[in-house]
JSON list of C-alpha atoms in Angstrom, two decimals:
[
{"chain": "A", "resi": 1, "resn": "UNK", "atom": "CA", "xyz": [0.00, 0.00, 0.00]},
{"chain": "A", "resi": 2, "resn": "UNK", "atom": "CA", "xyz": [1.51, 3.31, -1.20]},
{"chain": "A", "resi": 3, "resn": "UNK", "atom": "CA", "xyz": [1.45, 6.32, 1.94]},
{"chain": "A", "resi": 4, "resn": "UNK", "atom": "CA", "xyz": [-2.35, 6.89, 2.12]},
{"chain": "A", "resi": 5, "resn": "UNK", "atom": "CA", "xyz": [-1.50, 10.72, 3.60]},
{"chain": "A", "resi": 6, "resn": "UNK", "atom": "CA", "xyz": [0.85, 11.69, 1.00]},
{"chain": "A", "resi": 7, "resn": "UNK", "atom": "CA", "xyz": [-1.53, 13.06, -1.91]},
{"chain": "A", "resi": 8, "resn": "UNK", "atom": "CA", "xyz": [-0.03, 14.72, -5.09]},
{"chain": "A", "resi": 9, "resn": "UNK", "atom": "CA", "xyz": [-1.80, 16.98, -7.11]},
{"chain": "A", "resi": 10, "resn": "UNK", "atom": "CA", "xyz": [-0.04, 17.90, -10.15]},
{"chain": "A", "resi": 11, "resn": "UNK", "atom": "CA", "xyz": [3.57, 18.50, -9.31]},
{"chain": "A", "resi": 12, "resn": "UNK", "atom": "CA", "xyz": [3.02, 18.87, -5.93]},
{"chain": "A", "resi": 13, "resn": "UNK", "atom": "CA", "xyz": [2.87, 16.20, -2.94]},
{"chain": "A", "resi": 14, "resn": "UNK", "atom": "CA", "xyz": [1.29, 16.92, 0.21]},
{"chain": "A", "resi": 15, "resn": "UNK", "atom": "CA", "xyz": [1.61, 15.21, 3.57]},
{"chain": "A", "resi": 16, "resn": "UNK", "atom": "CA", "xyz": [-1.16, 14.77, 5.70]},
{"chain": "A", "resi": 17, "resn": "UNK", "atom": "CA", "xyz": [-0.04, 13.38, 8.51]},
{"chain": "A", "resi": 18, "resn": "UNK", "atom": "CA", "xyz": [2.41, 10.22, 8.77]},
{"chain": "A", "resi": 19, "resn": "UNK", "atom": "CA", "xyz": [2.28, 6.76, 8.01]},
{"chain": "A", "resi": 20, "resn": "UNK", "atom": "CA", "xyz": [4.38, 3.48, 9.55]},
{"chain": "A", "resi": 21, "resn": "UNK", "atom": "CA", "xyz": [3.02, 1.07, 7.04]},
{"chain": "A", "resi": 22, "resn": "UNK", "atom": "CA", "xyz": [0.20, 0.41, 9.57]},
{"chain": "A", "resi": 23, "resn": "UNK", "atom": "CA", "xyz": [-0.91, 3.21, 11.17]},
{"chain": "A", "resi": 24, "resn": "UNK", "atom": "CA", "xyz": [-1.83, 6.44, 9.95]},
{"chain": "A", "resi": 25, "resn": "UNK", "atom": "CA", "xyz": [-1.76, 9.34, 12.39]},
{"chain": "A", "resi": 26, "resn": "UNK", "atom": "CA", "xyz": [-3.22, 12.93, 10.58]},
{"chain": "A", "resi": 27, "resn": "UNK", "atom": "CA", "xyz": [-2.24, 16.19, 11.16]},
{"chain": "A", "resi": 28, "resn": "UNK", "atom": "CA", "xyz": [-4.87, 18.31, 11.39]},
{"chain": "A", "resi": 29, "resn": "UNK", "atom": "CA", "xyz": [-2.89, 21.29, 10.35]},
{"chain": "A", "resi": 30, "resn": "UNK", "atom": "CA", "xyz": [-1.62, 19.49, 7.25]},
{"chain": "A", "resi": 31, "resn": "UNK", "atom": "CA", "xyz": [-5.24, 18.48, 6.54]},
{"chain": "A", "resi": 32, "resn": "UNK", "atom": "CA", "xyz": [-6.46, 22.00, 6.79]},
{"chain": "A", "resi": 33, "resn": "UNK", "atom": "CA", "xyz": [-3.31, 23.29, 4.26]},
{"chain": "A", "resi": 34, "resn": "UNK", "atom": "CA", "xyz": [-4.06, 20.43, 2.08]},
{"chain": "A", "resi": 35, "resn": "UNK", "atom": "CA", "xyz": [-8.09, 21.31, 1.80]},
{"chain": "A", "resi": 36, "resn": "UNK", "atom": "CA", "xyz": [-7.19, 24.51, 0.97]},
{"chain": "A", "resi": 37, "resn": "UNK", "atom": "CA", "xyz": [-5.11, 23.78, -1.94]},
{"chain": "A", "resi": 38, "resn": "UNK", "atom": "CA", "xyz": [-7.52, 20.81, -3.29]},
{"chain": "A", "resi": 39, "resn": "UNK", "atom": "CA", "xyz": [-10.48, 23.47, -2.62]},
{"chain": "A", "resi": 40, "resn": "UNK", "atom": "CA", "xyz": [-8.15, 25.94, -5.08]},
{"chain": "A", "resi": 41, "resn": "UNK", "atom": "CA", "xyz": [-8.36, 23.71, -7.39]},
{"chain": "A", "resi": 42, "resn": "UNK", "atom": "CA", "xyz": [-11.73, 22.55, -7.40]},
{"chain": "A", "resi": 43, "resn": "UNK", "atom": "CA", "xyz": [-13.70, 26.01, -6.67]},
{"chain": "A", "resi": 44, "resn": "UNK", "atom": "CA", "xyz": [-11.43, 28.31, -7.55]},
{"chain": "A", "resi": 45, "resn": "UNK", "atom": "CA", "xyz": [-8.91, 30.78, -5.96]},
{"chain": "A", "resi": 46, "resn": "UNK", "atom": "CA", "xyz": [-11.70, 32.51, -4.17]},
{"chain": "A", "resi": 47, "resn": "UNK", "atom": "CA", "xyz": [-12.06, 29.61, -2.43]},
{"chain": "A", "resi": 48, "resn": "UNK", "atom": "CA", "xyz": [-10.41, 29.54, 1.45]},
{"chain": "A", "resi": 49, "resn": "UNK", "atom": "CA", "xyz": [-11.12, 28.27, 5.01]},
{"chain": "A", "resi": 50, "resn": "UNK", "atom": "CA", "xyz": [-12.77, 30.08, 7.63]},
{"chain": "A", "resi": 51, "resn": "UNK", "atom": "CA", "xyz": [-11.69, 30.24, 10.87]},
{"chain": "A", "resi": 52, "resn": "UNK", "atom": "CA", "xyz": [-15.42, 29.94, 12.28]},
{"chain": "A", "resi": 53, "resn": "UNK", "atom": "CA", "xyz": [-15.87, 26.44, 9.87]},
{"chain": "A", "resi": 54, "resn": "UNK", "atom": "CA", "xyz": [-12.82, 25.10, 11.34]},
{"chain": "A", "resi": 55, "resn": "UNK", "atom": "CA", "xyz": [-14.47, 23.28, 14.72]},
{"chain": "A", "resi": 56, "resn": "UNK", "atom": "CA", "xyz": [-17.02, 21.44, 11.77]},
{"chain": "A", "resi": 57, "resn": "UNK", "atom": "CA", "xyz": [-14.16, 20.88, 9.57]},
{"chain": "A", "resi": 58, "resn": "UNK", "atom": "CA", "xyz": [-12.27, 19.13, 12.70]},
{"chain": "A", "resi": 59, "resn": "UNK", "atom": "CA", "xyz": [-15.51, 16.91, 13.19]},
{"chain": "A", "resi": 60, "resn": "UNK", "atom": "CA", "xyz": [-15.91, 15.91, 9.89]},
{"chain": "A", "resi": 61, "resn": "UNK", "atom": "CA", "xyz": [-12.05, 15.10, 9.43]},
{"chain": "A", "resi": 62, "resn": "UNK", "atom": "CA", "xyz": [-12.17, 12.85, 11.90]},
{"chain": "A", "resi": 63, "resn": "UNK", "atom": "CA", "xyz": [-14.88, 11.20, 10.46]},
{"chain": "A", "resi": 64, "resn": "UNK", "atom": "CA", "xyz": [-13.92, 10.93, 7.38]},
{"chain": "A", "resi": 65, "resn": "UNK", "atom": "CA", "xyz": [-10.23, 9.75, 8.29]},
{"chain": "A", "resi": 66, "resn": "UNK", "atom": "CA", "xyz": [-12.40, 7.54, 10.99]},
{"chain": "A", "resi": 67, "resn": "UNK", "atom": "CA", "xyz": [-10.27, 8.32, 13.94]},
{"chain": "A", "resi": 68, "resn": "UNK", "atom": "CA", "xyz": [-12.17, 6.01, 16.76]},
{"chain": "A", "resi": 69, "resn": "UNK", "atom": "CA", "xyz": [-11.06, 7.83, 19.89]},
{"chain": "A", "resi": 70, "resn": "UNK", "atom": "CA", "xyz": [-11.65, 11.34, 18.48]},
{"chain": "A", "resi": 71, "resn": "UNK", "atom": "CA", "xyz": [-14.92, 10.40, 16.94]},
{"chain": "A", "resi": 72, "resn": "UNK", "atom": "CA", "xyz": [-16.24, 9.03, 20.59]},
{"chain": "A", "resi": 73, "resn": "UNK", "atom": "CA", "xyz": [-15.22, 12.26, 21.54]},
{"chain": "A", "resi": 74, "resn": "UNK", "atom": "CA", "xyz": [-17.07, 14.02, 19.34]},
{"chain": "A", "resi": 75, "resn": "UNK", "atom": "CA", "xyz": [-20.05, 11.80, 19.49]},
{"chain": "A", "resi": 76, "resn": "UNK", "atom": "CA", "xyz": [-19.62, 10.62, 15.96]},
{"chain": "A", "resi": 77, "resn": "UNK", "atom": "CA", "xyz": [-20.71, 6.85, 15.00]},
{"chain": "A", "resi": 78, "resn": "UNK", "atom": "CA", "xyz": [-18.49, 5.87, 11.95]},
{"chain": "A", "resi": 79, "resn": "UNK", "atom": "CA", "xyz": [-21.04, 3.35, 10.99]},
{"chain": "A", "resi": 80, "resn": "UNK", "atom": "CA", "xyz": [-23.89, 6.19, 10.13]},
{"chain": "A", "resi": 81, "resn": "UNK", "atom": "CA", "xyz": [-23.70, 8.85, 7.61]},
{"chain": "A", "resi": 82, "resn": "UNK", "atom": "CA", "xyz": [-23.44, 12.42, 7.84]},
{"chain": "A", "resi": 83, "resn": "UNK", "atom": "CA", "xyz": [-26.38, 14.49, 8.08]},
{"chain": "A", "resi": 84, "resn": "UNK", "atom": "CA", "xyz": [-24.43, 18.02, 7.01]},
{"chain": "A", "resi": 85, "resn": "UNK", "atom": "CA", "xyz": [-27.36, 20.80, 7.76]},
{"chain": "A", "resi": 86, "resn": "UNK", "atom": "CA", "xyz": [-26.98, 24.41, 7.86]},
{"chain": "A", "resi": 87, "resn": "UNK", "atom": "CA", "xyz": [-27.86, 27.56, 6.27]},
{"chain": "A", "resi": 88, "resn": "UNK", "atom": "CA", "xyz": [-27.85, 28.31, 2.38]},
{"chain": "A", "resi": 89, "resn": "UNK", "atom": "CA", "xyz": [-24.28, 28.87, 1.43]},
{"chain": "A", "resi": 90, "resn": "UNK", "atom": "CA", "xyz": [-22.71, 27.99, 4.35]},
{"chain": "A", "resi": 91, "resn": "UNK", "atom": "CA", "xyz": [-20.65, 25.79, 2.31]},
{"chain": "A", "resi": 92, "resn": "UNK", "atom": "CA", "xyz": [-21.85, 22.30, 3.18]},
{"chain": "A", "resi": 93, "resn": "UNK", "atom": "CA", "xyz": [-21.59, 21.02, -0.30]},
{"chain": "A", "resi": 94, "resn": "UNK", "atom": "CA", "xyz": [-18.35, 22.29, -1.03]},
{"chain": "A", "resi": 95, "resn": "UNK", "atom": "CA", "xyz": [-16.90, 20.41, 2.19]},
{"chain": "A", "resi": 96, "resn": "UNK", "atom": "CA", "xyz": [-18.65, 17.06, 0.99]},
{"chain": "A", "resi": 97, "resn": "UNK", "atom": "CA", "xyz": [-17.18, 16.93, -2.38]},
{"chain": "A", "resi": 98, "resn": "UNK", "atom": "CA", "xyz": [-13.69, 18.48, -0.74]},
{"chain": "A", "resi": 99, "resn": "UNK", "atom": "CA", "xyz": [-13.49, 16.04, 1.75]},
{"chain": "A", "resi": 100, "resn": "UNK", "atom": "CA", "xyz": [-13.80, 12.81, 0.19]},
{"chain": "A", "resi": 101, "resn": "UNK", "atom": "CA", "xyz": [-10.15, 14.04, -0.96]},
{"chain": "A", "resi": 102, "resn": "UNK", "atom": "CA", "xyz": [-8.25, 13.31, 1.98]},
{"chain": "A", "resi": 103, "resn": "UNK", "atom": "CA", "xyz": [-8.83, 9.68, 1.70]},
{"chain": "A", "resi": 104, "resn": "UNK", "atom": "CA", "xyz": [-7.89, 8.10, -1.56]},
{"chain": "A", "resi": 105, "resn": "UNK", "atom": "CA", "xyz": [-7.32, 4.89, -0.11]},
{"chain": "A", "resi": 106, "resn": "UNK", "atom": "CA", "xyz": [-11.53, 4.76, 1.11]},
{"chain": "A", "resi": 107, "resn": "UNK", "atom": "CA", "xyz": [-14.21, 3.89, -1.01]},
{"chain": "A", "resi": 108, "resn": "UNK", "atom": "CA", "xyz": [-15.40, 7.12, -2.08]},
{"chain": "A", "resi": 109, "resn": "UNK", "atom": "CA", "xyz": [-19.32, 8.32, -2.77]},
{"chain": "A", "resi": 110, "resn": "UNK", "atom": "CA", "xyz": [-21.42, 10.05, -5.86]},
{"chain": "A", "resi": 111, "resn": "UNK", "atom": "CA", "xyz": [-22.47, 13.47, -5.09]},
{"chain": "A", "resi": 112, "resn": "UNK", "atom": "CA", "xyz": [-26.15, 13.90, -6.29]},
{"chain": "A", "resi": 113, "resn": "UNK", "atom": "CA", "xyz": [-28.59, 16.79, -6.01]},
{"chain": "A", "resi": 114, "resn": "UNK", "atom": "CA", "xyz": [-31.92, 15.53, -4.44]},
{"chain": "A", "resi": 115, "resn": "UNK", "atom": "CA", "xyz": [-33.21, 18.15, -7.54]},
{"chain": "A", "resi": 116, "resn": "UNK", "atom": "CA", "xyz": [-31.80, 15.92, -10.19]},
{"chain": "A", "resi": 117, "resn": "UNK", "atom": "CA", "xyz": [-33.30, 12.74, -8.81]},
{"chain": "A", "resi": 118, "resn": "UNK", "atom": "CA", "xyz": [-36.51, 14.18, -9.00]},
{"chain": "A", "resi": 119, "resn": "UNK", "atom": "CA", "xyz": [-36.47, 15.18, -12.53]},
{"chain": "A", "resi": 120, "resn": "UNK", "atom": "CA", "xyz": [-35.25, 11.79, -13.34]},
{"chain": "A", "resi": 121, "resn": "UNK", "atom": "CA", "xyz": [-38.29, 10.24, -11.68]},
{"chain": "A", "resi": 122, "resn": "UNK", "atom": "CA", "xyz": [-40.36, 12.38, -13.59]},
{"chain": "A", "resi": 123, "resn": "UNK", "atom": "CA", "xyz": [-38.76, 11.08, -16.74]},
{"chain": "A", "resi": 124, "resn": "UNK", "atom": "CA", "xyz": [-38.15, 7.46, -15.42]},
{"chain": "A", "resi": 125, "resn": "UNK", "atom": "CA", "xyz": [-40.67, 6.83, -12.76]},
{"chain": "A", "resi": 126, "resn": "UNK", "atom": "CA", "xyz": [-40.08, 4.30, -9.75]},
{"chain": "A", "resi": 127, "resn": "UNK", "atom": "CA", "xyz": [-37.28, 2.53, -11.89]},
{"chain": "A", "resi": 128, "resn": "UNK", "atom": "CA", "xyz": [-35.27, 5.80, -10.01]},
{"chain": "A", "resi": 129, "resn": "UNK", "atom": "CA", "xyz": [-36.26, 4.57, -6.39]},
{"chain": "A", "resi": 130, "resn": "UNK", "atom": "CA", "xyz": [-34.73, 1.42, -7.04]},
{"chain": "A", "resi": 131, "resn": "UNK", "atom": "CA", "xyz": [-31.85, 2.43, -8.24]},
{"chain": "A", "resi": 132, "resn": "UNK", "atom": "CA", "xyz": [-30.95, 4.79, -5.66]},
{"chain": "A", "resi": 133, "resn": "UNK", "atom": "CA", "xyz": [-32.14, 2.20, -3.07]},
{"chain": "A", "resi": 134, "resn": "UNK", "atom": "CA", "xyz": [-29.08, -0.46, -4.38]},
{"chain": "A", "resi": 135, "resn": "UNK", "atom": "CA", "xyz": [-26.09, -0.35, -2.90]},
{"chain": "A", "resi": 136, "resn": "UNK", "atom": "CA", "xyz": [-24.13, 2.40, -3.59]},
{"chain": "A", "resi": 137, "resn": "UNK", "atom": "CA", "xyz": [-22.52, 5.15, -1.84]},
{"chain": "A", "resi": 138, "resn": "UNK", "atom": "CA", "xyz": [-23.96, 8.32, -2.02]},
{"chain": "A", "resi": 139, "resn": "UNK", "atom": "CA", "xyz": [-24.37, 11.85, -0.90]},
{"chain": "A", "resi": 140, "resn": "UNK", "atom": "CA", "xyz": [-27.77, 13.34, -1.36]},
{"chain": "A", "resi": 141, "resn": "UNK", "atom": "CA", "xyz": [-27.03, 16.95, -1.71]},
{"chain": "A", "resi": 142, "resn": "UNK", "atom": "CA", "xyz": [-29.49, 19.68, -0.92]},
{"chain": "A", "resi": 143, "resn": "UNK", "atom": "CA", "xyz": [-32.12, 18.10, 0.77]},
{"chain": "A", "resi": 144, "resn": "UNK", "atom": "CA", "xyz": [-35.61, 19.37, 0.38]},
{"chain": "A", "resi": 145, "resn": "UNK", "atom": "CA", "xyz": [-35.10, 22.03, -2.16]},
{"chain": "A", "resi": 146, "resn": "UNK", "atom": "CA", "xyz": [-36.37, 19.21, -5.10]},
{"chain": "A", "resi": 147, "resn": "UNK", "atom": "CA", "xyz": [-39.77, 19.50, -6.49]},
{"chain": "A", "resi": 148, "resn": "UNK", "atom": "CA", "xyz": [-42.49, 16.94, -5.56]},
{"chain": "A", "resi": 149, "resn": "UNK", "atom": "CA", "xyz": [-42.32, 13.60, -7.97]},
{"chain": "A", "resi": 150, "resn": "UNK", "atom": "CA", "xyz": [-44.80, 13.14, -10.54]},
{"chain": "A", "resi": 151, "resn": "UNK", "atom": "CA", "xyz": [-45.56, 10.46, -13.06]},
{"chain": "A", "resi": 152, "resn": "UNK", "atom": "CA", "xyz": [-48.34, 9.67, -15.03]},
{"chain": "A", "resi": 153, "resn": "UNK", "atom": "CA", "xyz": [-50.43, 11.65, -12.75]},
{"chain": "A", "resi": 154, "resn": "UNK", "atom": "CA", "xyz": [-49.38, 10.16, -9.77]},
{"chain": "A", "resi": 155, "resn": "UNK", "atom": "CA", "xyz": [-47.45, 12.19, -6.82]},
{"chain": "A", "resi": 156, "resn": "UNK", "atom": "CA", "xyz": [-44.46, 10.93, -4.82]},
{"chain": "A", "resi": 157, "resn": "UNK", "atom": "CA", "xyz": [-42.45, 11.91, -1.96]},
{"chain": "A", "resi": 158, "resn": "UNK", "atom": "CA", "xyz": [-39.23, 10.61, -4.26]},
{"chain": "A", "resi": 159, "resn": "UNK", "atom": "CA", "xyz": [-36.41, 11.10, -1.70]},
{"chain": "A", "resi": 160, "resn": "UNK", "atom": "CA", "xyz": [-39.05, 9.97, 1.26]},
{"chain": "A", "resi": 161, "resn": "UNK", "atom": "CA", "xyz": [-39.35, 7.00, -0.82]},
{"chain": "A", "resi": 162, "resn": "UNK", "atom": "CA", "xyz": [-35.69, 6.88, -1.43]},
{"chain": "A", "resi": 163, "resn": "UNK", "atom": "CA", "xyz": [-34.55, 7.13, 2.23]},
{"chain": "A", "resi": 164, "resn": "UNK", "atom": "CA", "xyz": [-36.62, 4.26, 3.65]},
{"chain": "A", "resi": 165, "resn": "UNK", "atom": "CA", "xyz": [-35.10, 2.01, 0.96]},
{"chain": "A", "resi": 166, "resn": "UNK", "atom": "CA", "xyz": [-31.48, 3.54, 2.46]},
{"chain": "A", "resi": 167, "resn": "UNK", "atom": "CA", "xyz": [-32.79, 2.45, 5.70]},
{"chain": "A", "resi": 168, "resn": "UNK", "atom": "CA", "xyz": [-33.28, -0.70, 4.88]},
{"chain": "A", "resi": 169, "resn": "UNK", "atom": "CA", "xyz": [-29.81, -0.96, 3.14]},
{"chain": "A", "resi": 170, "resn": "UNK", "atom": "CA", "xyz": [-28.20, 0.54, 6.36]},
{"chain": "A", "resi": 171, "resn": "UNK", "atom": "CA", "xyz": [-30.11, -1.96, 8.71]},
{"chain": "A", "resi": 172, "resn": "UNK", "atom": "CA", "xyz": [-29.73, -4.92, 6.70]},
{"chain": "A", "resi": 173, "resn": "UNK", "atom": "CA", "xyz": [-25.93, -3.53, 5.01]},
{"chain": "A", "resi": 174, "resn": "UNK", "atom": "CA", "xyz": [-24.34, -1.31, 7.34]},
{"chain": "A", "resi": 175, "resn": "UNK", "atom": "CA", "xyz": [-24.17, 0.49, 3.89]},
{"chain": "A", "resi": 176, "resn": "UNK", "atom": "CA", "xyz": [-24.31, 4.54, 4.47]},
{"chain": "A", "resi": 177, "resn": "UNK", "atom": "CA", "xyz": [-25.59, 7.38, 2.81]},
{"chain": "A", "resi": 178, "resn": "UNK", "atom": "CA", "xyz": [-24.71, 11.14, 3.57]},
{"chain": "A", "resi": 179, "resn": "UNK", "atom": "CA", "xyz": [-27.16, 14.01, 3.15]},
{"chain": "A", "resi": 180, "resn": "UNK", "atom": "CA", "xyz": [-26.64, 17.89, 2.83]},
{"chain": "A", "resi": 181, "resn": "UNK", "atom": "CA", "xyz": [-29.74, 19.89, 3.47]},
{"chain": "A", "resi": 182, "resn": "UNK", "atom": "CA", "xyz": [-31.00, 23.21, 4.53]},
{"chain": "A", "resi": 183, "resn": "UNK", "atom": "CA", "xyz": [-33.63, 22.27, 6.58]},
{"chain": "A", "resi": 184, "resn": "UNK", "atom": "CA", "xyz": [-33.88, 21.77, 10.15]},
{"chain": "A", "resi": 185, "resn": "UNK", "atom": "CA", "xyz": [-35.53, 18.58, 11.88]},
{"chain": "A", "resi": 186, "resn": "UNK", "atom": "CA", "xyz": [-39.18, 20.07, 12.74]},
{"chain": "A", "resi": 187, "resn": "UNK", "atom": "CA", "xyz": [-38.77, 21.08, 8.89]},
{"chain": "A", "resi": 188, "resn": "UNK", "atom": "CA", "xyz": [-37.59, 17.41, 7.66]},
{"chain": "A", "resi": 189, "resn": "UNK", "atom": "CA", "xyz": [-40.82, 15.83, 9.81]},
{"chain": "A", "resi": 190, "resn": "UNK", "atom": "CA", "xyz": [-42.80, 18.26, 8.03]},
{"chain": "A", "resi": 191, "resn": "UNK", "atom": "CA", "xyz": [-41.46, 17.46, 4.50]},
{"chain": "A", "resi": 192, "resn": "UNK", "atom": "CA", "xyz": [-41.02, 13.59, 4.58]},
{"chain": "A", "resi": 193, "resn": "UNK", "atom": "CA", "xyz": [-42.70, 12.51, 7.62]},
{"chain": "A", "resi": 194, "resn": "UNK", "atom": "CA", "xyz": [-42.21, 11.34, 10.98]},
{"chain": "A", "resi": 195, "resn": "UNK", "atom": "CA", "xyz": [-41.99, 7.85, 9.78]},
{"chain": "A", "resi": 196, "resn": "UNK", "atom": "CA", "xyz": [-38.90, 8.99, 7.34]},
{"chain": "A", "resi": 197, "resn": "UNK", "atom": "CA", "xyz": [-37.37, 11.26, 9.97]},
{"chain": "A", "resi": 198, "resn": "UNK", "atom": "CA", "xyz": [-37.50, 8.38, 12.47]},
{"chain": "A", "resi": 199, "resn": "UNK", "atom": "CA", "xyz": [-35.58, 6.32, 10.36]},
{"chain": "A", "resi": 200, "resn": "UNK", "atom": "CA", "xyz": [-32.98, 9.29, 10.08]},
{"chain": "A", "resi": 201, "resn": "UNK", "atom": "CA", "xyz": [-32.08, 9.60, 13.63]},
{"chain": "A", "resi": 202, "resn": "UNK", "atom": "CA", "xyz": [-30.95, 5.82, 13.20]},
{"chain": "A", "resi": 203, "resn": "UNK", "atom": "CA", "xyz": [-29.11, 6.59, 9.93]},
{"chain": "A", "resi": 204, "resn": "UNK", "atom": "CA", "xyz": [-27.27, 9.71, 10.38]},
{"chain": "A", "resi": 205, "resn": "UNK", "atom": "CA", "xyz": [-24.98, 11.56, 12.18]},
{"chain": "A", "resi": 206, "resn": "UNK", "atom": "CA", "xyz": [-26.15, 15.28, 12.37]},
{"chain": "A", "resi": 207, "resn": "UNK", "atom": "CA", "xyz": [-23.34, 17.87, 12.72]},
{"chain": "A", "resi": 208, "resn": "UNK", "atom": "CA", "xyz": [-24.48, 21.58, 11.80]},
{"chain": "A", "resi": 209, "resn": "UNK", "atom": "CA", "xyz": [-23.31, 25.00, 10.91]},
{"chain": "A", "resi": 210, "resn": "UNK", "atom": "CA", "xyz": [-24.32, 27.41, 13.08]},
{"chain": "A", "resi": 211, "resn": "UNK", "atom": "CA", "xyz": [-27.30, 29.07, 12.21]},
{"chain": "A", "resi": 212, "resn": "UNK", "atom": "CA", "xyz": [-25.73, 32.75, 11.70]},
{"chain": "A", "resi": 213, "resn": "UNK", "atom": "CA", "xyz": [-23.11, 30.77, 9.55]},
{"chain": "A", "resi": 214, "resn": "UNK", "atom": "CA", "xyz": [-22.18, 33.49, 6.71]},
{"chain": "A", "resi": 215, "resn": "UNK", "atom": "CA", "xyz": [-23.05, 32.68, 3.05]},
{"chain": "A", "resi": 216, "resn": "UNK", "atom": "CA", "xyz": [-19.88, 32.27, 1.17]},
{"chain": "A", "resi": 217, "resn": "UNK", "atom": "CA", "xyz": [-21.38, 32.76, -2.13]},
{"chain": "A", "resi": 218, "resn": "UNK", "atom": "CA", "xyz": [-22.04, 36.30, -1.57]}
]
């Protein structure tokens, strides 16, 4: 296995910690320079850290680079998914597809918007329920934003639908699913249902922005 924390992007290799050919033990520092460069790259030079995201960054790091003691710490299960909520722009969706980054070496998930899927069940119909309820990895990105389903006349709750079948993945599985949304839990109940939000507190792990969190978009 080739060092999982040194990552090279073009001509340049960064270190993200060190590695004894069985243990890897992450810098956070090096993390935080390396997620800076990588979000260069991907967003843009605009693109930079905040000192007030940094105690959300830490938690999801750990997560992601599933550091046990840490996570118990931070009252993280590494067998859910993240539940990333916040307010619009806070920059939850950049983080997802940044983070997934720092570890190469890990299975890594598809980053959909919950908007697409509906449009493709409008086109498709319940074919798209099953195939988001298989088992792959992904993150369901912006949460409640996507129109209500319709098909032939007939309405559905697509992503409602499309969580119980994760549910059922994750109970049966252990296989997770990550969500970004802007909504908060009364708003979630009120959207998909208690019987979907129920299944939710068993699925995820929530970690949130604050809610004065700035909008970086502005």
């Amino acid at each position: 296995m080739t060092d999982p924390c040194k990552i090279k992007e073009g001509n340049t290799e960064y270190s993200l910690g060190a590695y004894d050919g069985t243990h890897l033990l992450y810098d956070f520092k090096k993390v935080l320079h390396y997620l800076h460069a990588k979000g260069q790259l991907l967003f843009g030079p605009g693109f930079k850290i905040y000192e007030d995201d940094k105690e959300i960054i830490y938690k999801l790091v750990n997560y992601f680079i599933r550091e046990e003691a840490n996570c118990k710490k931070l009252h993280l299960d590494m067998n859910k998914g993240l539940l990333l909520t916040g307010p619009v722009g806070c920059g939850k969706t950049s983080l997802m597809k940044l983070l997934r980054h720092i570890v190469p070496h890990q299975k890594s998930y598809e980053l959909i918007p919950c908007r697409n899927i509906a449009f493709e069940f409008n086109h498709l119909g319940y074919k798209v329920i099953q195939d988001y309820g298989n088992q792959g990895f992904y993150c369901f990105d912006d949460l409640g934003v996507e129109p209500q389903g319709r098909y032939y006349g007939q309405d559905c709750n697509v992503m409602g639908e499309i969580l119980i079948s994760r549910y059922e993945l994750f109970e049966k599985h252990g296989i997770r699913t990550h969500i970004t949304t802007n909504l908060n839990a009364d708003e979630l109940e009120e959207r998909y249902g208690n019987r979907v939000r129920s299944r939710m507190r068993r699925m995820f792990n929530l970690v949130s922005f604050h809610a004065t969190s700035k909008d970086k978009r502005r």
